[in-house]
Amino acid sequence: MLTAFFLEAGFLGVMLFGWNKVGPGLHFLSTCMVALGTLMSTFWILASNSWMHTPQGFEIHNGQVVPVDWVAVIFNPSFPYRLLHMSVAAFLSSAMFVGASAAWHLLKGNDTPAIRRMFSMALWMAVVVAPVQALIGDMHGLNTLKHQPVKIAAIEGHWENTPGEPTPLTLVGWPDMEAERTRYALEIPALGSLILTHSLDKQVPALKDYPKEDRPNSTVVFWSFRLMVGMGVLMIFLGLARSDTDAMAAA
């Protein structure tokens, strides 16, 4: 962790303030080193965070957690998915930031080849990365369903199953933790089972399967997840719209 922070700190000043003071090669190297340091710190931060969600490689001695297998601690079951999901999200967010900066210049009339290239590269990046992020998100969801099913139940606002029937997907609604139901729910039958288990024969665990004290706040995670999905879909469409424009311009 300290190595990553020192790597970032050592090159950050050159990246931010060395534009006209060092050569383009050194400036590019500094930018890459800052990015590398950030990814290295992401590795260790997410290893720690993931362990708190899916702890492995430890024993309890006298009421204290004692690591007994550091490989299992670091590479716990949710870590690979969280690391991929977060790293790709960083690249996608960077693409959107660069694209937004270029769009601002274009709206202000600064229509130069460099700005157009900047805008095009950012949205082409989104075309590639956003669908990959959706695929990784699906894999992460399956991992969470396996190791932390109550979280999936809260994200879906799913309170109880009907025996013998697949789980519906709730598009919108308002989870009520006191009433133990999702009000104003708009559901698509069986789609929840298909998306979350990749099967129409399996059911998704429901919130009522768990004690009240173990249930996450469904209202918060229900809408947070849908906001995230909506933004991801918008990013995909933005990238596709730009790629179509580039294709028509080339023709």
Tab-separated table of C-alpha atoms in Angstrom:
chain	number	residue	atom	x	y	z
A	1	MET	CA	0.000	0.000	0.000
A	2	LEU	CA	2.755	2.480	0.948
A	3	THR	CA	4.673	1.619	-2.235
A	4	ALA	CA	1.624	2.540	-4.303
A	5	PHE	CA	1.117	5.829	-2.457
A	6	PHE	CA	4.773	6.830	-2.789
A	7	LEU	CA	4.682	5.959	-6.498
A	8	GLU	CA	1.653	8.192	-6.990
A	9	ALA	CA	3.071	11.021	-4.879
A	10	GLY	CA	6.451	10.916	-6.615
A	11	PHE	CA	5.039	11.386	-10.104
A	12	LEU	CA	1.867	13.395	-9.395
A	13	GLY	CA	3.709	16.719	-9.224
A	14	VAL	CA	5.445	16.080	-12.551
A	15	MET	CA	2.124	15.132	-14.140
A	16	LEU	CA	0.260	18.193	-12.841
A	17	PHE	CA	2.916	20.907	-13.028
A	18	GLY	CA	5.484	19.620	-15.513
A	19	TRP	CA	3.548	20.131	-18.759
A	20	ASN	CA	5.855	22.891	-20.032
A	21	LYS	CA	8.854	21.978	-17.882
A	22	VAL	CA	9.648	18.397	-18.941
A	23	GLY	CA	9.599	16.611	-22.269
A	24	PRO	CA	6.430	14.918	-23.543
A	25	GLY	CA	7.951	11.471	-23.012
A	26	LEU	CA	8.658	12.088	-19.326
A	27	HIS	CA	5.261	13.690	-18.836
A	28	PHE	CA	3.563	10.663	-20.396
A	29	LEU	CA	5.637	8.333	-18.208
A	30	SER	CA	4.616	10.308	-15.110
A	31	THR	CA	0.956	10.012	-16.049
A	32	CYS	CA	1.312	6.252	-16.511
A	33	MET	CA	3.096	5.906	-13.163
A	34	VAL	CA	0.320	7.778	-11.362
A	35	ALA	CA	-2.243	5.485	-12.984
A	36	LEU	CA	-0.182	2.410	-12.063
A	37	GLY	CA	0.152	3.566	-8.462
A	38	THR	CA	-3.587	4.125	-8.274
A	39	LEU	CA	-4.284	0.621	-9.567
A	40	MET	CA	-1.807	-0.851	-7.078
A	41	SER	CA	-3.506	0.918	-4.186
A	42	THR	CA	-6.868	-0.240	-5.548
A	43	PHE	CA	-5.650	-3.836	-5.287
A	44	TRP	CA	-4.865	-3.600	-1.575
A	45	ILE	CA	-7.844	-1.425	-0.658
A	46	LEU	CA	-10.253	-3.830	-2.323
A	47	ALA	CA	-8.501	-6.872	-0.857
A	48	SER	CA	-9.179	-5.428	2.596
A	49	ASN	CA	-12.721	-4.328	1.766
A	50	SER	CA	-13.608	-7.646	0.130
A	51	TRP	CA	-12.322	-9.597	3.120
A	52	MET	CA	-14.800	-7.729	5.312
A	53	HIS	CA	-17.581	-8.995	3.028
A	54	THR	CA	-16.354	-12.554	2.417
A	55	PRO	CA	-13.723	-13.306	5.094
A	56	GLN	CA	-11.448	-16.319	4.628
A	57	GLY	CA	-8.112	-17.541	5.985
A	58	PHE	CA	-8.565	-16.642	9.661
A	59	GLU	CA	-9.291	-18.122	13.068
A	60	ILE	CA	-10.770	-16.648	16.233
A	61	HIS	CA	-8.437	-16.786	19.251
A	62	ASN	CA	-9.578	-15.240	22.544
A	63	GLY	CA	-12.144	-13.143	20.715
A	64	GLN	CA	-9.610	-11.778	18.225
A	65	VAL	CA	-9.333	-12.389	14.489
A	66	VAL	CA	-5.981	-14.021	13.673
A	67	PRO	CA	-4.903	-14.495	10.016
A	68	VAL	CA	-3.658	-18.029	9.319
A	69	ASP	CA	-3.516	-17.976	5.504
A	70	TRP	CA	-2.622	-14.651	3.909
A	71	VAL	CA	-3.268	-15.903	0.374
A	72	ALA	CA	-6.818	-16.833	1.373
A	73	VAL	CA	-7.202	-13.513	3.206
A	74	ILE	CA	-6.165	-11.464	0.169
A	75	PHE	CA	-7.764	-13.579	-2.553
A	76	ASN	CA	-11.051	-14.108	-0.739
A	77	PRO	CA	-14.117	-15.180	-2.779
A	78	SER	CA	-15.411	-11.719	-3.706
A	79	PHE	CA	-12.038	-10.022	-4.268
A	80	PRO	CA	-11.426	-10.877	-7.974
A	81	TYR	CA	-14.874	-9.613	-8.970
A	82	ARG	CA	-14.654	-6.448	-6.896
A	83	LEU	CA	-11.178	-5.669	-8.234
A	84	LEU	CA	-12.244	-6.106	-11.860
A	85	HIS	CA	-15.486	-4.211	-11.339
A	86	MET	CA	-13.753	-1.257	-9.663
A	87	SER	CA	-10.802	-1.100	-12.071
A	88	VAL	CA	-12.997	-1.134	-15.170
A	89	ALA	CA	-15.265	1.447	-13.520
A	90	ALA	CA	-12.233	3.712	-13.098
A	91	PHE	CA	-11.395	3.484	-16.809
A	92	LEU	CA	-15.037	4.067	-17.735
A	93	SER	CA	-15.313	7.081	-15.427
A	94	SER	CA	-12.088	8.478	-16.878
A	95	ALA	CA	-13.462	8.084	-20.397
A	96	MET	CA	-16.633	9.951	-19.426
A	97	PHE	CA	-14.613	12.712	-17.742
A	98	VAL	CA	-12.377	13.153	-20.789
A	99	GLY	CA	-15.406	13.061	-23.098
A	100	ALA	CA	-17.246	15.648	-20.999
A	101	SER	CA	-14.204	17.957	-21.052
A	102	ALA	CA	-13.972	17.656	-24.831
A	103	ALA	CA	-17.723	18.233	-25.215
A	104	TRP	CA	-17.452	21.429	-23.156
A	105	HIS	CA	-14.709	22.721	-25.470
A	106	LEU	CA	-16.782	21.850	-28.546
A	107	LEU	CA	-19.838	23.639	-27.149
A	108	LYS	CA	-17.668	26.708	-26.517
A	109	GLY	CA	-16.580	26.721	-30.169
A	110	ASN	CA	-13.102	25.290	-29.607
A	111	ASP	CA	-13.511	22.882	-32.527
A	112	THR	CA	-9.936	21.759	-33.151
A	113	PRO	CA	-8.672	18.389	-34.420
A	114	ALA	CA	-7.139	17.649	-31.014
A	115	ILE	CA	-10.422	18.259	-29.182
A	116	ARG	CA	-12.374	16.169	-31.695
A	117	ARG	CA	-9.859	13.340	-31.329
A	118	MET	CA	-10.136	13.615	-27.549
A	119	PHE	CA	-13.937	13.386	-27.739
A	120	SER	CA	-13.916	10.486	-30.180
A	121	MET	CA	-11.344	8.467	-28.208
A	122	ALA	CA	-13.307	8.896	-24.977
A	123	LEU	CA	-16.573	7.638	-26.419
A	124	TRP	CA	-14.953	4.802	-28.349
A	125	MET	CA	-13.471	3.780	-24.997
A	126	ALA	CA	-16.990	3.806	-23.554
A	127	VAL	CA	-18.253	1.593	-26.394
A	128	VAL	CA	-15.695	-1.062	-25.479
A	129	VAL	CA	-15.532	-0.741	-21.699
A	130	ALA	CA	-19.198	-0.205	-20.742
A	131	PRO	CA	-20.442	-3.598	-22.054
A	132	VAL	CA	-17.436	-5.294	-20.430
A	133	GLN	CA	-18.375	-3.614	-17.165
A	134	ALA	CA	-21.937	-4.927	-17.494
A	135	LEU	CA	-20.605	-8.471	-17.983
A	136	ILE	CA	-18.318	-8.187	-14.955
A	137	GLY	CA	-21.223	-6.782	-12.957
A	138	ASP	CA	-23.281	-9.856	-13.811
A	139	MET	CA	-20.442	-12.123	-12.640
A	140	HIS	CA	-20.106	-10.085	-9.448
A	141	GLY	CA	-23.848	-10.384	-8.877
A	142	LEU	CA	-23.702	-14.175	-9.169
A	143	ASN	CA	-20.806	-14.225	-6.696
A	144	THR	CA	-22.777	-12.045	-4.266
A	145	LEU	CA	-25.825	-14.289	-4.649
A	146	LYS	CA	-23.659	-17.253	-3.644
A	147	HIS	CA	-21.887	-15.696	-0.667
A	148	GLN	CA	-24.217	-12.871	0.470
A	149	PRO	CA	-27.722	-13.677	-0.797
A	150	VAL	CA	-29.452	-11.283	1.596
A	151	LYS	CA	-27.739	-8.396	-0.215
A	152	ILE	CA	-29.234	-9.499	-3.528
A	153	ALA	CA	-32.662	-9.793	-1.915
A	154	ALA	CA	-32.324	-6.219	-0.623
A	155	ILE	CA	-31.080	-4.872	-3.966
A	156	GLU	CA	-34.066	-6.463	-5.703
A	157	GLY	CA	-36.577	-5.430	-3.039
A	158	HIS	CA	-37.666	-9.070	-2.990
A	159	TRP	CA	-39.519	-10.066	0.163
A	160	GLU	CA	-40.923	-13.548	-0.384
A	161	ASN	CA	-41.168	-16.309	-2.965
A	162	THR	CA	-44.248	-18.058	-4.263
A	163	PRO	CA	-43.702	-21.835	-4.063
A	164	GLY	CA	-43.016	-23.369	-7.448
A	165	GLU	CA	-42.789	-20.041	-9.291
A	166	PRO	CA	-39.648	-18.245	-10.545
A	167	THR	CA	-38.728	-14.903	-9.034
A	168	PRO	CA	-39.963	-11.760	-10.825
A	169	LEU	CA	-37.750	-8.745	-11.492
A	170	THR	CA	-38.921	-5.543	-9.838
A	171	LEU	CA	-38.125	-2.669	-12.190
A	172	VAL	CA	-39.267	0.136	-9.893
A	173	GLY	CA	-40.987	0.385	-6.542
A	174	TRP	CA	-40.492	1.605	-3.000
A	175	PRO	CA	-39.254	-1.005	-0.489
A	176	ASP	CA	-40.946	-0.510	2.884
A	177	MET	CA	-38.813	-2.028	5.635
A	178	GLU	CA	-41.550	-1.727	8.265
A	179	ALA	CA	-44.360	-3.210	6.186
A	180	GLU	CA	-42.003	-5.817	4.683
A	181	ARG	CA	-43.152	-5.221	1.139
A	182	THR	CA	-42.211	-3.198	-1.930
A	183	ARG	CA	-44.909	-0.639	-2.608
A	184	TYR	CA	-45.943	0.385	-6.145
A	185	ALA	CA	-43.839	-2.472	-7.564
A	186	LEU	CA	-43.669	-2.824	-11.341
A	187	GLU	CA	-42.573	-6.405	-11.972
A	188	ILE	CA	-41.649	-8.601	-14.921
A	189	PRO	CA	-42.516	-12.242	-14.161
A	190	ALA	CA	-39.648	-14.760	-13.994
A	191	LEU	CA	-37.019	-12.264	-15.167
A	192	GLY	CA	-35.429	-12.048	-11.718
A	193	SER	CA	-34.653	-15.762	-11.738
A	194	LEU	CA	-33.352	-15.596	-15.303
A	195	ILE	CA	-30.986	-12.675	-14.648
A	196	LEU	CA	-29.837	-13.594	-11.153
A	197	THR	CA	-29.582	-17.383	-11.442
A	198	HIS	CA	-29.452	-17.800	-15.241
A	199	SER	CA	-32.286	-20.283	-14.842
A	200	LEU	CA	-36.092	-20.287	-14.797
A	201	ASP	CA	-36.166	-23.175	-12.327
A	202	LYS	CA	-34.419	-21.463	-9.404
A	203	GLN	CA	-35.661	-18.836	-6.981
A	204	VAL	CA	-33.776	-15.877	-5.551
A	205	PRO	CA	-33.592	-15.820	-1.722
A	206	ALA	CA	-36.102	-13.409	-0.186
A	207	LEU	CA	-35.661	-10.868	2.610
A	208	LYS	CA	-38.194	-12.631	4.824
A	209	ASP	CA	-35.894	-15.656	4.826
A	210	TYR	CA	-33.555	-13.698	7.134
A	211	PRO	CA	-33.989	-12.099	10.576
A	212	LYS	CA	-34.882	-8.401	10.522
A	213	GLU	CA	-31.614	-7.418	12.176
A	214	ASP	CA	-29.634	-9.033	9.333
A	215	ARG	CA	-31.438	-7.269	6.494
A	216	PRO	CA	-29.734	-4.339	4.702
A	217	ASN	CA	-31.767	-1.186	4.108
A	218	SER	CA	-33.501	-2.247	0.915
A	219	THR	CA	-34.710	1.250	0.001
A	220	VAL	CA	-31.168	2.618	-0.229
A	221	VAL	CA	-29.547	-0.235	-2.135
A	222	PHE	CA	-32.616	-0.811	-4.344
A	223	TRP	CA	-32.456	2.685	-5.822
A	224	SER	CA	-28.653	2.976	-5.723
A	225	PHE	CA	-28.380	-0.131	-7.871
A	226	ARG	CA	-30.957	1.100	-10.378
A	227	LEU	CA	-29.246	4.468	-10.624
A	228	MET	CA	-25.962	2.678	-11.351
A	229	VAL	CA	-27.552	0.465	-14.007
A	230	GLY	CA	-29.288	3.444	-15.613
A	231	MET	CA	-26.034	5.392	-15.828
A	232	GLY	CA	-24.279	2.365	-17.317
A	233	VAL	CA	-26.931	1.960	-20.014
A	234	LEU	CA	-26.696	5.681	-20.796
A	235	MET	CA	-22.917	5.402	-21.179
A	236	ILE	CA	-23.341	2.509	-23.616
A	237	PHE	CA	-25.817	4.488	-25.723
A	238	LEU	CA	-23.574	7.572	-25.692
A	239	GLY	CA	-20.689	5.505	-26.999
A	240	LEU	CA	-22.848	3.793	-29.633
A	241	ALA	CA	-24.239	7.132	-30.811
A	242	ARG	CA	-20.733	8.511	-31.270
A	243	SER	CA	-19.505	5.386	-33.057
A	244	ASP	CA	-22.443	5.638	-35.485
A	245	THR	CA	-21.599	9.297	-36.106
A	246	ASP	CA	-17.959	8.435	-36.809
A	247	ALA	CA	-19.014	5.655	-39.172
A	248	MET	CA	-21.327	7.966	-41.130
A	249	ALA	CA	-18.627	10.646	-41.303
A	250	ALA	CA	-16.116	8.110	-42.633
A	251	ALA	CA	-18.623	6.945	-45.275
